[in-house]
Coordinates of N, CA and C in Angstrom, one line a residue:
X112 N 58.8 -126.5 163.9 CA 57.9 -126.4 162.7 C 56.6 -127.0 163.1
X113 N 55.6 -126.4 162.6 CA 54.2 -127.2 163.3 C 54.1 -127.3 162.1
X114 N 53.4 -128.6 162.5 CA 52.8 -129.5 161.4 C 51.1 -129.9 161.6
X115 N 50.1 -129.3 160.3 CA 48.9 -128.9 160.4 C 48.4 -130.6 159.5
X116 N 47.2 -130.9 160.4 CA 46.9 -131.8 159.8 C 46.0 -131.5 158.3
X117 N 45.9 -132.7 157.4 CA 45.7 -132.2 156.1 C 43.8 -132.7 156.1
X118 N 43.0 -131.7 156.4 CA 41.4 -132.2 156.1 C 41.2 -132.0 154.9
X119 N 40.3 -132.9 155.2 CA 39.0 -133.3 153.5 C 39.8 -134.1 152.9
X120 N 40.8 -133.8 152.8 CA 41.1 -134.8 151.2 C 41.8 -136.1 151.3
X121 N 41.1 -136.6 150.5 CA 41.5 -137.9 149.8 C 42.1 -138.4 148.6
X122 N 42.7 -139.3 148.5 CA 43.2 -140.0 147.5 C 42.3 -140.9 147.1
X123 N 41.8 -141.1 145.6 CA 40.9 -141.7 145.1 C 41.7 -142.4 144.0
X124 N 41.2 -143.6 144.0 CA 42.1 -144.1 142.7 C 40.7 -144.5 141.4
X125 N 41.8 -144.0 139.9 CA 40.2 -143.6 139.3 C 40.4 -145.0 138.4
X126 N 38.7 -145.9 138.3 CA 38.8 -147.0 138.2 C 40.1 -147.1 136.5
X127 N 40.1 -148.7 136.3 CA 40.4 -148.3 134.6 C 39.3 -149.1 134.1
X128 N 39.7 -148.4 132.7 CA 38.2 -148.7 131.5 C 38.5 -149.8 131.6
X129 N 37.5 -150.6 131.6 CA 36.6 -152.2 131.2 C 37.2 -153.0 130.1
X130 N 37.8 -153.6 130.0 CA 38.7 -154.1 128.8 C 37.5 -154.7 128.2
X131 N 37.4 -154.8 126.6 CA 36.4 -155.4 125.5 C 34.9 -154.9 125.8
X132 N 35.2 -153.6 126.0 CA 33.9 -152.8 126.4 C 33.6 -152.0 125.1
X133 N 34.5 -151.8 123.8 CA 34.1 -151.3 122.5 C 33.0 -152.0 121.9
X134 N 31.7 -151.3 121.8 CA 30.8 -151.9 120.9 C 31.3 -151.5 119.0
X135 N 31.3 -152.9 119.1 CA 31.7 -152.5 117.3 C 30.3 -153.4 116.6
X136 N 29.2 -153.4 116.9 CA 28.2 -154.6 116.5 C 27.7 -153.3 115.4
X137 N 27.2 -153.8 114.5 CA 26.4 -153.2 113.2 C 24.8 -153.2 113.3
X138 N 24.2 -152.1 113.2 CA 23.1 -152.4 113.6 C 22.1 -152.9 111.9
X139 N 21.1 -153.5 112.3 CA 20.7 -154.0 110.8 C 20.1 -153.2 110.0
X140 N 19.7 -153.4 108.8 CA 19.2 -152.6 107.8 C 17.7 -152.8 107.5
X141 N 17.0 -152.1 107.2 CA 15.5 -152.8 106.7 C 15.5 -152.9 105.5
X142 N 14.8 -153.5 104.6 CA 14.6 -153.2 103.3 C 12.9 -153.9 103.0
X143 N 12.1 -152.7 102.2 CA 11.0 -154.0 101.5 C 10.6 -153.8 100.3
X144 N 10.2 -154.9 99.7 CA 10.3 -155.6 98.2 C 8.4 -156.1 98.1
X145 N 8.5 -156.0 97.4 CA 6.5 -156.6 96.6 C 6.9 -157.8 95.6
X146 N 6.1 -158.3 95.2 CA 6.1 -159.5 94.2 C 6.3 -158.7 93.3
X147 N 6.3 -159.3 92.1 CA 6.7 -158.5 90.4 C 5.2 -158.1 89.7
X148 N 4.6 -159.3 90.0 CA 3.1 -158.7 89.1 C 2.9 -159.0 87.7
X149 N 4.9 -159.5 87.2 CA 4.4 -159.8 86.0 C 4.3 -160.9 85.7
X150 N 3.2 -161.2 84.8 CA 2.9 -162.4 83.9 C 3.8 -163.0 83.6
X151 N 5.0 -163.1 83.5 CA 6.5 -164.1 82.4 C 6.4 -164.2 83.8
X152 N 6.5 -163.7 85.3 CA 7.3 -164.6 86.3 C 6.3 -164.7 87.5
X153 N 5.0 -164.9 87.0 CA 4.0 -165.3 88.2 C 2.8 -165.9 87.4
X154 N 1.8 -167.0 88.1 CA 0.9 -167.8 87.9 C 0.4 -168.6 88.2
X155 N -0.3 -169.5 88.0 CA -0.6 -170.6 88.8 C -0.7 -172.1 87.4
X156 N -0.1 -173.3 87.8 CA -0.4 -174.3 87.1 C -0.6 -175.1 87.7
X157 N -1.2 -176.4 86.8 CA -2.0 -177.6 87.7 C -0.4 -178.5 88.3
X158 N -1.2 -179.4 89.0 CA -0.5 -179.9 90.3 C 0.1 -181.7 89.1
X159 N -0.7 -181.9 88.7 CA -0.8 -183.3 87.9 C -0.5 -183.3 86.6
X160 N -0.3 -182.1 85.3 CA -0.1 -182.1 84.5 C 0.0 -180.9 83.7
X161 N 0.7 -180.7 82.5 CA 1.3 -179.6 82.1 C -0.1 -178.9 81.8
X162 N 0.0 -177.5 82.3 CA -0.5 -176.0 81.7 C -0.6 -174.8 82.7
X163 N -1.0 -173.7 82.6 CA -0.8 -172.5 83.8 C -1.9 -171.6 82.9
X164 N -1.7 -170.8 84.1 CA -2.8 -169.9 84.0 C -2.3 -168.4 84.8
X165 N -3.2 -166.7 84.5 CA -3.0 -166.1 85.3 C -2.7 -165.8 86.6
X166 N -4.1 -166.4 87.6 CA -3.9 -165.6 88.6 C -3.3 -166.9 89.7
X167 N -3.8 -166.4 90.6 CA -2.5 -166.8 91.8 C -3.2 -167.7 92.7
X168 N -3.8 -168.8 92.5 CA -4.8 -169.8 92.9 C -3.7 -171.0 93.3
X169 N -4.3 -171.5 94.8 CA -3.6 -173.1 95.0 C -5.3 -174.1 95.6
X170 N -5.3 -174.9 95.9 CA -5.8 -175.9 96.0 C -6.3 -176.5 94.7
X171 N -8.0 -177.4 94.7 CA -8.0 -178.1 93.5 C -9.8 -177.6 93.2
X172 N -10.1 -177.7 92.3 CA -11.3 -177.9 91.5 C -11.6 -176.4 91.3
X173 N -10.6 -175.8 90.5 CA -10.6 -174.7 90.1 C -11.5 -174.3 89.2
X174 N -11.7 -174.9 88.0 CA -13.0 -174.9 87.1 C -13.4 -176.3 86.8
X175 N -14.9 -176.5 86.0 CA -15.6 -176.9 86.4 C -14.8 -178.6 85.5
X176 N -14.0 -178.3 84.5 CA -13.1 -179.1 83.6 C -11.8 -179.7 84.6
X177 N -11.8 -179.5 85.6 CA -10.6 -179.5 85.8 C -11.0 -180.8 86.2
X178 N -9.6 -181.9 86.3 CA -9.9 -183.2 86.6 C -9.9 -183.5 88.0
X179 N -11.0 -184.2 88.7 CA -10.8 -184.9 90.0 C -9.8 -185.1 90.7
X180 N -9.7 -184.6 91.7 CA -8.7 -185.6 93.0 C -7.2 -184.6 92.1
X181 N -7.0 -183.6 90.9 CA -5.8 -182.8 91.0 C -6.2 -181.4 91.7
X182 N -5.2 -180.7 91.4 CA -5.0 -179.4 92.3 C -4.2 -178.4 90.8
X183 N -3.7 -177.5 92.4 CA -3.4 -176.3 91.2 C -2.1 -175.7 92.3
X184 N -1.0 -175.0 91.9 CA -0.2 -174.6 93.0 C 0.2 -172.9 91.9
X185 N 0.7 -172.3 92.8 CA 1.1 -170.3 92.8 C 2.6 -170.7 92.4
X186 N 3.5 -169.9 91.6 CA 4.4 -169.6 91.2 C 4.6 -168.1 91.1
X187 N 5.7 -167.5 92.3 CA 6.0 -166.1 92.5 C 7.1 -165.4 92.5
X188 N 7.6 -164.6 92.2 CA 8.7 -164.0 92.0 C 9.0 -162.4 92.7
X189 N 10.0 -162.3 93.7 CA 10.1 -161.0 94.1 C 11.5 -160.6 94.1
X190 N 11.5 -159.2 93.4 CA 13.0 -158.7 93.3 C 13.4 -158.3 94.1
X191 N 14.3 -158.9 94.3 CA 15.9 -158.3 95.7 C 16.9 -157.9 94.7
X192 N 17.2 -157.4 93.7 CA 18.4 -157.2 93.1 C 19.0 -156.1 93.7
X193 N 18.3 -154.8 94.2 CA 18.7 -153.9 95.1 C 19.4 -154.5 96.0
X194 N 19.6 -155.5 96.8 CA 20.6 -155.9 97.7 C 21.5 -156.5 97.2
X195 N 21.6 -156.8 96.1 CA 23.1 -157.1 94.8 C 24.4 -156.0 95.1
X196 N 23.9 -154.7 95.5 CA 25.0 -154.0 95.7 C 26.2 -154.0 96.8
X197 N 25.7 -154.4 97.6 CA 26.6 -155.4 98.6 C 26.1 -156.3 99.6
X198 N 26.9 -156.5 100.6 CA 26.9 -157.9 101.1 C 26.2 -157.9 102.4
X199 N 25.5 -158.8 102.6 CA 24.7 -159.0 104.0 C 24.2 -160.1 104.8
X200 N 24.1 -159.9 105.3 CA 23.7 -161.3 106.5 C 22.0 -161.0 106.9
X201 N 21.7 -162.0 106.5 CA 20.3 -161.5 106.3 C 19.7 -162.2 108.0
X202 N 19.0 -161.7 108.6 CA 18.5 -161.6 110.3 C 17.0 -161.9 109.6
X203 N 16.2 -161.5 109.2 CA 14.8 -162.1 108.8 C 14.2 -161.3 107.1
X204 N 13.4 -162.0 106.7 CA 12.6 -161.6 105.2 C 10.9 -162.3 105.5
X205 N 10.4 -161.7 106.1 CA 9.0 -162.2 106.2 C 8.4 -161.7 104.9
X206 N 7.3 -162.8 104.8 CA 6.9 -162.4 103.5 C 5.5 -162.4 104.0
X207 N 4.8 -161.8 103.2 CA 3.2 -161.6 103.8 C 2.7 -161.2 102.5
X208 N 1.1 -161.4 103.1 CA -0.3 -160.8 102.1 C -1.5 -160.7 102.8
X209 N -1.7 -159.3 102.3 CA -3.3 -159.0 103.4 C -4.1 -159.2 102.3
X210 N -3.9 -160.2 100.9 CA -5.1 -160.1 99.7 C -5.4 -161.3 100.0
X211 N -5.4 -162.4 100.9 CA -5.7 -163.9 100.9 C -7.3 -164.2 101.0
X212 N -7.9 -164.8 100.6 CA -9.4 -165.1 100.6 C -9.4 -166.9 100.3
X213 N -10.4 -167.1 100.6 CA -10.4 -168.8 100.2 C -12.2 -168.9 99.7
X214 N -11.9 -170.2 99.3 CA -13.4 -170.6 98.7 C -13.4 -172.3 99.2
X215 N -14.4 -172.8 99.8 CA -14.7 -173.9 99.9 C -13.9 -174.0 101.3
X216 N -13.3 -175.3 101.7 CA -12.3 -175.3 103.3 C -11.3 -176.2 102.5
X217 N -10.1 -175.1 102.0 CA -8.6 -175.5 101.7 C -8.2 -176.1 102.9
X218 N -8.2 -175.2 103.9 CA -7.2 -175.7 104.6 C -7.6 -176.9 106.0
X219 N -8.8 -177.1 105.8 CA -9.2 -178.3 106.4 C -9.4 -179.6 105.7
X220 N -9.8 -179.7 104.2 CA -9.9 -180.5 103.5 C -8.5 -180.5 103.1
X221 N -7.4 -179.5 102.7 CA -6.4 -179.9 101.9 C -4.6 -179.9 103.0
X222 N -5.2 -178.8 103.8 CA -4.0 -178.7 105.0 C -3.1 -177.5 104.6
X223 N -1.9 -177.4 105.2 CA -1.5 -176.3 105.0 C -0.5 -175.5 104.1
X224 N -0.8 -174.0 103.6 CA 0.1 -173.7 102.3 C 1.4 -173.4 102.8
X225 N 2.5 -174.0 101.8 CA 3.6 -173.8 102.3 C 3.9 -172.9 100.7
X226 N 5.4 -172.4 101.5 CA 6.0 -171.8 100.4 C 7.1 -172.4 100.1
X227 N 7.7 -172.6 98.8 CA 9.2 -173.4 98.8 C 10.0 -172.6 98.1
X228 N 11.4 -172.3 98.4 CA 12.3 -172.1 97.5 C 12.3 -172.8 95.7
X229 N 12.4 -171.8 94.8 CA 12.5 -172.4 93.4 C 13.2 -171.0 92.7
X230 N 13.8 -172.0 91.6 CA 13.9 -170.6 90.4 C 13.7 -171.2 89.1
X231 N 13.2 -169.9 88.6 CA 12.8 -170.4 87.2 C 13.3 -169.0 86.2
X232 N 13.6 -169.6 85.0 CA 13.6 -168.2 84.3 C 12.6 -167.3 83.4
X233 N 12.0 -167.7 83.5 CA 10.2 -167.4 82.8 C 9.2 -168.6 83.6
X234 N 8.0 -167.9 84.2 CA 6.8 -168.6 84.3 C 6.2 -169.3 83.0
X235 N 5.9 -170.5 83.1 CA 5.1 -171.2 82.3 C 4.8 -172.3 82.3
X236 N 3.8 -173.5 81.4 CA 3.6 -174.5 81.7 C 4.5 -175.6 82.1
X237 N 5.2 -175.5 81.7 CA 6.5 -176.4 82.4 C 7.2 -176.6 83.5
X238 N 6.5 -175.7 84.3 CA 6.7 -175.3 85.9 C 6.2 -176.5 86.3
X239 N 5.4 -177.1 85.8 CA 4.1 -178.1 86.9 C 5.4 -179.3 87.4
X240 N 5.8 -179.2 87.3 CA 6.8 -180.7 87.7 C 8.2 -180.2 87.9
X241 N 8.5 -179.0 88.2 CA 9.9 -178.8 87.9 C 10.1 -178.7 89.3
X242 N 11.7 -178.9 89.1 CA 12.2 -179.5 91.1 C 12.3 -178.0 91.9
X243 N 12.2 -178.4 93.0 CA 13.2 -177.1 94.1 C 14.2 -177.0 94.2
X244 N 14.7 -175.9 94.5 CA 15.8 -175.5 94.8 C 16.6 -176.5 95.7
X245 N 17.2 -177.2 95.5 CA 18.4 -178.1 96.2 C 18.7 -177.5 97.3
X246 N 18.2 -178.4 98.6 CA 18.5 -177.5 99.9 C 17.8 -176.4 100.2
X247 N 16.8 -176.1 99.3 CA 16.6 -174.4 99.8 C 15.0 -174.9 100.6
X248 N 15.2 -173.4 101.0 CA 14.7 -172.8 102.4 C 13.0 -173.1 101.9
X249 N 12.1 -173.2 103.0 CA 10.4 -173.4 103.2 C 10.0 -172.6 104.2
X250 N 8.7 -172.9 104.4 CA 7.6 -172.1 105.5 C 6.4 -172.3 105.0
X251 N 5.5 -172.7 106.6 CA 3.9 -172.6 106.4 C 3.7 -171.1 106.3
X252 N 3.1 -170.9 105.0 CA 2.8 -169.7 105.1 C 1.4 -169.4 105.6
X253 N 0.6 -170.3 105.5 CA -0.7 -170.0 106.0 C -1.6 -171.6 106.6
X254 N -1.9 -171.8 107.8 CA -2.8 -172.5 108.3 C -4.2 -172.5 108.4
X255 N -4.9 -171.3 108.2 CA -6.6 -170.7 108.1 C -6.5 -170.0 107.4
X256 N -7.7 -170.1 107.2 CA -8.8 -169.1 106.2 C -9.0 -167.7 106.9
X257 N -8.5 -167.7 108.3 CA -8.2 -166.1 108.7 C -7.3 -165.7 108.8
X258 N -6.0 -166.4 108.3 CA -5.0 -165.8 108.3 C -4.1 -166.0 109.6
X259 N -3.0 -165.4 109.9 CA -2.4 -164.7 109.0 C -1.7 -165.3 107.9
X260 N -1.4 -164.5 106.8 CA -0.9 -165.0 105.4 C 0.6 -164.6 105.7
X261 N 1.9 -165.1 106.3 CA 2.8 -164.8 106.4 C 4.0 -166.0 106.8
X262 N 5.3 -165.7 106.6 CA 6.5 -166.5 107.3 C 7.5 -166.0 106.9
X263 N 8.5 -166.7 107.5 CA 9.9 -165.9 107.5 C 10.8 -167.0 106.2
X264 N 11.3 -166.1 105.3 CA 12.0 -167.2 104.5 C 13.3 -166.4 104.2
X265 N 14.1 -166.5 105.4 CA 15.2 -165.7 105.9 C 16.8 -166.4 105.2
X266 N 16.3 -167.8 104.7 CA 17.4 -168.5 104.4 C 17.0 -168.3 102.9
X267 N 16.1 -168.9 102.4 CA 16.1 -168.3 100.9 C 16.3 -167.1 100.6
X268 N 16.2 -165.6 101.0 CA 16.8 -164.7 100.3 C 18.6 -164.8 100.8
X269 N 19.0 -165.3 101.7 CA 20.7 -165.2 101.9 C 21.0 -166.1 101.0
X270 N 20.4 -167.5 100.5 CA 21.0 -168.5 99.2 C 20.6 -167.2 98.1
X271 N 19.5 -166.2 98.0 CA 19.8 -165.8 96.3 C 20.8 -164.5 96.2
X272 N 21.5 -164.3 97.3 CA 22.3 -163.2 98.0 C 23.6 -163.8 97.3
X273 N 23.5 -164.9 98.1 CA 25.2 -165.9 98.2 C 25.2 -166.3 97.0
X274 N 23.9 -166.2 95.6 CA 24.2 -167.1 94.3 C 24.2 -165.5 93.3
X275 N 24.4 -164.3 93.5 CA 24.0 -163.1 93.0 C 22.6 -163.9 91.8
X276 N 21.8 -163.5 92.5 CA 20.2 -164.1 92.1 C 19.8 -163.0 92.4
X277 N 19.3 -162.5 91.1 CA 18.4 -161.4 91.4 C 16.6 -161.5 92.0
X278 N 15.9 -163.2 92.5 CA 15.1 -162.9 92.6 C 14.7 -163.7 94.4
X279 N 13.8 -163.4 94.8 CA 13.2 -164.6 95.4 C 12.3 -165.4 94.7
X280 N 12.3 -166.7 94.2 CA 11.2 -166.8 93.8 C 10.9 -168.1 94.5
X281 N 9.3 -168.6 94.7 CA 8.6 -169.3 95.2 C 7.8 -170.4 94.8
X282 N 7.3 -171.4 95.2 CA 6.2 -172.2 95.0 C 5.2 -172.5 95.8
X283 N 4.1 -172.1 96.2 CA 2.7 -172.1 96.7 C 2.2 -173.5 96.5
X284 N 1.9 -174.4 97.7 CA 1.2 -175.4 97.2 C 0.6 -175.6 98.7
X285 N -0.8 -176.5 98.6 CA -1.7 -177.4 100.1 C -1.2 -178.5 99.9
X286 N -0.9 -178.8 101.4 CA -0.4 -180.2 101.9 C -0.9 -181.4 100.7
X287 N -2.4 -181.5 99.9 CA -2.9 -182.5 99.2 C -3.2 -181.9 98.2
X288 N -3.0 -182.5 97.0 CA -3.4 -182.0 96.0 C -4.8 -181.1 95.7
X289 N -5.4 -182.4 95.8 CA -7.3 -182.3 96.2 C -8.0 -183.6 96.7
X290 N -9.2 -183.7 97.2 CA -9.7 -184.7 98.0 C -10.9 -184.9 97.4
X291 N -11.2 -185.0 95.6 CA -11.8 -185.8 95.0 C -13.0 -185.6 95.5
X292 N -13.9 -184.5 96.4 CA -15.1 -184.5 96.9 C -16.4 -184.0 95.9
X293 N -15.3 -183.2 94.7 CA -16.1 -182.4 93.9 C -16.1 -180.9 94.0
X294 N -16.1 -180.6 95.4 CA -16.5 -179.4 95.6 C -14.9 -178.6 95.6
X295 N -15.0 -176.8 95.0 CA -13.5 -176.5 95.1 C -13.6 -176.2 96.2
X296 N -12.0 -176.1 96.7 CA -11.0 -175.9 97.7 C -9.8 -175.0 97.2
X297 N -10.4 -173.4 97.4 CA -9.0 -172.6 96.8 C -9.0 -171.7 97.8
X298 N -7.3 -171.7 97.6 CA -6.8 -170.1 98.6 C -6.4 -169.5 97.4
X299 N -6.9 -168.2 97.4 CA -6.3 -167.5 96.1 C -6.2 -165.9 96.6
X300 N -5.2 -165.4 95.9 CA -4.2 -164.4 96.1 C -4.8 -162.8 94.8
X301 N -5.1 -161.5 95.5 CA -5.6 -160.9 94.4 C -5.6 -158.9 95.1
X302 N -6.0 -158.3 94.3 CA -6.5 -157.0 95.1 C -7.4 -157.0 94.1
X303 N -7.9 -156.4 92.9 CA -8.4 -156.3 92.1 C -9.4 -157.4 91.4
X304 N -8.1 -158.2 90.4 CA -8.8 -159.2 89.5 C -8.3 -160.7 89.6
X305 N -9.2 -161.3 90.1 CA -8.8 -162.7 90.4 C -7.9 -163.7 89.5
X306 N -8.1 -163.2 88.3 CA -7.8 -164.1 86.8 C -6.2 -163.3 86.8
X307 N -5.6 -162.7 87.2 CA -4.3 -162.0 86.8 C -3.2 -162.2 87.8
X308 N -2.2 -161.9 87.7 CA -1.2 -161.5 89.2 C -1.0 -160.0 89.0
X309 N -0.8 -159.5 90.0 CA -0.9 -158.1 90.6 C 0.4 -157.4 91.0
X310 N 1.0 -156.6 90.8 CA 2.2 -156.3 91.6 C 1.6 -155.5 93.0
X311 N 2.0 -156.0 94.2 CA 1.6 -155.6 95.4 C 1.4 -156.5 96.3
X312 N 0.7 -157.7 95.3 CA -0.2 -158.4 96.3 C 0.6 -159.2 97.5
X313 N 1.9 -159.3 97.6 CA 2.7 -160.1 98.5 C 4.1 -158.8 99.1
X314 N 4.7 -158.2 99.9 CA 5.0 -157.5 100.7 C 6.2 -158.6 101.1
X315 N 7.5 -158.4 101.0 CA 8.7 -158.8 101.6 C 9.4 -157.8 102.4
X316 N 9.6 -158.2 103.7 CA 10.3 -157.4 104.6 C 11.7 -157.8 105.1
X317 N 12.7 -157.5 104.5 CA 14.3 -157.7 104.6 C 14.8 -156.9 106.3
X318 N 15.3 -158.0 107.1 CA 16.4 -157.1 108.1 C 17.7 -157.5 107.9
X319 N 18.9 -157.0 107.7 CA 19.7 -157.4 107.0 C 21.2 -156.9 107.7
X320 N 22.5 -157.3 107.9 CA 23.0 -156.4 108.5 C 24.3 -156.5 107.7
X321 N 25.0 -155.5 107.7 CA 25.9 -155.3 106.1 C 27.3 -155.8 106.5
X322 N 27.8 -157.0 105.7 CA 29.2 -157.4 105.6 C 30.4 -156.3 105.1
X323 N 31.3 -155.9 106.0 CA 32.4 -155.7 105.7 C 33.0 -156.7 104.3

């Protein structure tokens, strides 16, 4: 019996799949949200004593009555209730404003605006003293007069997530009240009318990624 030898072929052995090679990761969600605009949950009040006012002003010597060496701080409110419907892990919430303008040098004379976690249930005079949010979340939101007007306040909207809080809401204040020079020192917030708050004027950008 002849025996033919066997060409070309090979035995190949075929690798095996990669153990823990399933991607099961979720990819995140966007969401974005504006300030409210309205009056009951946005304004500005003095820094030293009870009263408020419309529009959306922080540093000091706002009008010409206003007392020496105090200030003035922003109180803002933005609805996330849309993300009430279920659950998420929130990856970033930058908050921004392309309406920022200044008068006098806030942020040289007074230093920088931060934003702080707060809630309130109506805007009003009574804000001027009332505490923050225990534990909750901050950010310089702005260092210059050119901007940018922005930061990430990624842990306050996950606390108003984790408390079913329908809002973000905020506190606007400069490192110092005011510096008693006379002359004002304001960052103020507007599209239109300076004396009001606006719906638009502040832009929240949610990345978020959804809990099982």
């Amino acid at each position: 019996m002849l025996l033919l030898p066997l060409l070309g072929l090979a035995l190949t052995a075929c690798p095996a799949a990669p153990e823990g090679d399933d991607d099961d990761s979720v990819a995140a969600e966007s969401f974005s949200f504006t300030n409210t605009g309205d009056p009951d949950l946005e304004g500005h009040t003095p820094r030293g004593f009870q009263g408020q006012g419309g529009g959306l002003f922080a540093g000091d010597n706002l009008n010409a009555g206003f007392p020496e060496g105090d200030g003035v701080q922003i109180f803002l409110s933005v609805d996330i209730s849309d993300l009430l419907d279920g659950a998420w892990d929130v990856e970033s919430a930058v908050l921004s404003s392309e309406y920022g303008s200044t008068s006098g040098r806030p942020f040289e004379d007074l230093g920088d605006l931060t934003a702080e976690e707060i809630r309130f249930e109506a805007f009003s005079s009574a804000l001027w003293d009332a505490d923050l949010e225990a534990g909750g979340d901050s950010c310089v939101f702005g260092t210059s007069a050119d901007g940018p007007f922005e930061c990430d306040l990624a842990a306050a909207v996950q606390n108003s997530l984790d408390d079913g809080y329908d809002y973000l809401q905020l506190r606007f204040r400069l490192d110092d009240a005011g510096d008693s020079d006379g002359s004002q020192d304001l960052v103020q917030f507007f599209i239109s009318n300076s004396n009001a708050t606006e719906e638009g004027i502040f832009d929240l950008n949610v990345s978020a990624v959804p809990v099982d």
